[in-house]
Short mmCIF file of C-alpha atoms in Angstrom, two decimals:
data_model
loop_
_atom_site.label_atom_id
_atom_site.label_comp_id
_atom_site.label_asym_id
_atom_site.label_seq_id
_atom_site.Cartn_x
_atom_site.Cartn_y
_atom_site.Cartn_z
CA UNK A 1 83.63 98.69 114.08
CA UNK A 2 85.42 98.69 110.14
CA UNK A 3 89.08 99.83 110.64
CA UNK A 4 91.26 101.42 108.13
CA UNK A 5 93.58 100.18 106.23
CA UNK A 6 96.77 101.96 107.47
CA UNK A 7 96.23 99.41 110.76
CA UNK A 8 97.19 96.59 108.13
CA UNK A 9 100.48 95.56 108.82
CA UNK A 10 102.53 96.81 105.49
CA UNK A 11 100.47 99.82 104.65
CA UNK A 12 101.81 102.15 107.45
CA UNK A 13 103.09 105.34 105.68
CA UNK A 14 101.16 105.09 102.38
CA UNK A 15 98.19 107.38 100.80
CA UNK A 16 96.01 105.02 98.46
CA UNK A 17 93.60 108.25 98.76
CA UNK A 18 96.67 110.15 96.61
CA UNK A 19 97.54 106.71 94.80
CA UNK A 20 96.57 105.78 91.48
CA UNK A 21 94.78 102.71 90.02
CA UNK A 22 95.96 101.64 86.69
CA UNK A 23 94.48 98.14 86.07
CA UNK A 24 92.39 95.60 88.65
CA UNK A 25 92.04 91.96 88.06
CA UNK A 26 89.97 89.41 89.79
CA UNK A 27 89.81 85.45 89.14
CA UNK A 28 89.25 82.75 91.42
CA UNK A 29 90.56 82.97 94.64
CA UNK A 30 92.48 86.08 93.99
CA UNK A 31 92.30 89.94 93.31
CA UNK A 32 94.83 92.32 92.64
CA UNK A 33 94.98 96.16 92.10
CA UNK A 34 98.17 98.03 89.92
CA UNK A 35 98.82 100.76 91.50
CA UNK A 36 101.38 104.03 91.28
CA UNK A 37 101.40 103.96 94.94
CA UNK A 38 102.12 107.12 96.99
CA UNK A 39 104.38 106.74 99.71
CA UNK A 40 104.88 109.10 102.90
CA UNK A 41 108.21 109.80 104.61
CA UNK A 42 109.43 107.39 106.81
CA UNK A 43 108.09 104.67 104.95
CA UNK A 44 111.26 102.16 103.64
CA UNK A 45 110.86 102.77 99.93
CA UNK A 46 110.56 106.59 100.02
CA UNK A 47 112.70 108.73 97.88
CA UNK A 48 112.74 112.05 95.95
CA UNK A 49 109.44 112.52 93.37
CA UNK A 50 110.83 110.88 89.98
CA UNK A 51 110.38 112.78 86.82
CA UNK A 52 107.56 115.32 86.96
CA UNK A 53 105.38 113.60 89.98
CA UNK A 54 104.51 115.87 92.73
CA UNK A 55 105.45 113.13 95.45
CA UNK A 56 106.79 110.08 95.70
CA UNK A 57 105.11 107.50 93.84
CA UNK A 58 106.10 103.66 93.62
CA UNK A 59 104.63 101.09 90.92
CA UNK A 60 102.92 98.83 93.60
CA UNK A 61 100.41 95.54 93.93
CA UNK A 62 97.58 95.29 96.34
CA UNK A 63 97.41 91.54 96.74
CA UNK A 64 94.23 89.88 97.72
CA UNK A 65 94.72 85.52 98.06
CA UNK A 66 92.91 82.77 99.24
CA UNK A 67 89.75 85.17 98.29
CA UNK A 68 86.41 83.02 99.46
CA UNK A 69 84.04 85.43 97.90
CA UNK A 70 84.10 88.95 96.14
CA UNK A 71 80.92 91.32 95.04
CA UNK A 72 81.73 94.33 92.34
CA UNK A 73 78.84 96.78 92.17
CA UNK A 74 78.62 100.23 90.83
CA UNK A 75 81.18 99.50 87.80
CA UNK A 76 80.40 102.26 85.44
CA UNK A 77 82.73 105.04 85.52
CA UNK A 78 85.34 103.99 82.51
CA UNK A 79 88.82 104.86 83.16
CA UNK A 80 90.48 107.87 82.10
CA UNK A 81 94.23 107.95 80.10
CA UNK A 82 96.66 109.90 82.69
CA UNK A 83 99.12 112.62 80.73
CA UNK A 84 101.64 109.66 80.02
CA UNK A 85 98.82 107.89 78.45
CA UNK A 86 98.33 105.51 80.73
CA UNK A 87 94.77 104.02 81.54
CA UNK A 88 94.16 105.51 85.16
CA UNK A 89 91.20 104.36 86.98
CA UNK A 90 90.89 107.37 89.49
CA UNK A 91 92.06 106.12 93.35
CA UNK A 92 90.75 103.98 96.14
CA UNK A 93 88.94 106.43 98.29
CA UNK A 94 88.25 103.83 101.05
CA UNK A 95 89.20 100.52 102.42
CA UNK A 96 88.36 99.30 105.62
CA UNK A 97 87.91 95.80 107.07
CA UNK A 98 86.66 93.63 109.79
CA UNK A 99 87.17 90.16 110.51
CA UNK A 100 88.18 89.05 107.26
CA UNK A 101 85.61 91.41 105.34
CA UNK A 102 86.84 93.96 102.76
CA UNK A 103 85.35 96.89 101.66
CA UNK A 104 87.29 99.16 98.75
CA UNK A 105 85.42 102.03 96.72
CA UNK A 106 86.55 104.54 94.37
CA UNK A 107 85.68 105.63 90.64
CA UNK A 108 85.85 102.07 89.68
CA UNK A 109 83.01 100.86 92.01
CA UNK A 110 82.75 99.05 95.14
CA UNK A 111 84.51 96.02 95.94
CA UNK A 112 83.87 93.31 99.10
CA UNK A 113 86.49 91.25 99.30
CA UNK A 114 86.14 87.83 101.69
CA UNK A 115 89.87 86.57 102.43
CA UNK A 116 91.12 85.25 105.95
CA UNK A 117 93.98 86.23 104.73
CA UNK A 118 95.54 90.01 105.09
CA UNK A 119 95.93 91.91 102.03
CA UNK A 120 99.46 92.81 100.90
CA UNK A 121 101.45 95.44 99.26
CA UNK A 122 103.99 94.14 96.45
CA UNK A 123 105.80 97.80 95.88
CA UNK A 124 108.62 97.92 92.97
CA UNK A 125 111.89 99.30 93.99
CA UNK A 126 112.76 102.42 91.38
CA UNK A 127 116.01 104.28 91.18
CA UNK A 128 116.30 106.72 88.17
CA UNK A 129 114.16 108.37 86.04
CA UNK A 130 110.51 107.08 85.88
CA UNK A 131 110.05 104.11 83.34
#
């Protein structure tokens, strides 16, 4: 059975179904998602919303490495420009895994990811006003 990705260790407390995707990149042996990540309470880096956002929302990485294999399909949907301008590519509405197996979708597509490595979350420490 596929498990969710809040049983990863380091993504307890996060929503990437309320998080945004702002640029992916994938080259050999690695693949890595920009995200404005939204964090729950309780989780270490939560604070107030920032500026105008609606919850808390981090500048974050979701790092694939040592990636053996990867498969994009259903790429079509081009990204949209959030109100700051910024290219947003909608949000990862799943990820789930087994056994080293990978398996994010959203707007962007679908992604399989093969890495016996687990995935992790690079989030940006922000104080102040949002960038």
């Amino acid at each position: 059975m596929r498990a969710d990705y809040r049983s990863l260790p380091g993504f307890e407390k996060i929503q990437l179904e309320g998080s945004y995707v702002l640029g992916i990149e994938a080259r050999p042996g690695k693949l890595m998602f920009r995200l404005d990540l939204m964090l729950d309470p309780g989780h270490p880096n939560f604070g107030p919303p920032l500026g105008d956002d609606r919850a808390c929302f981090r500048p974050a990485l979701l790092c694939f490495d040592a990636v053996r294999g990867l498969t994009w399909t259903d790429q079509g949907t081009p990204p949209a420009r959030d109100a700051s301008g910024e290219i947003d590519y909608g949000t990862i509405d799943e990820f789930t895994w087994i056994a080293g197996e990978f398996a994010l979708v959203g707007d962007w597509g679908r992604i399989q990811v093969n890495s016996h490595q687990t995935p992790k979350l690079e989030i940006e420490v922000v104080h102040g006003p949002r960038p």
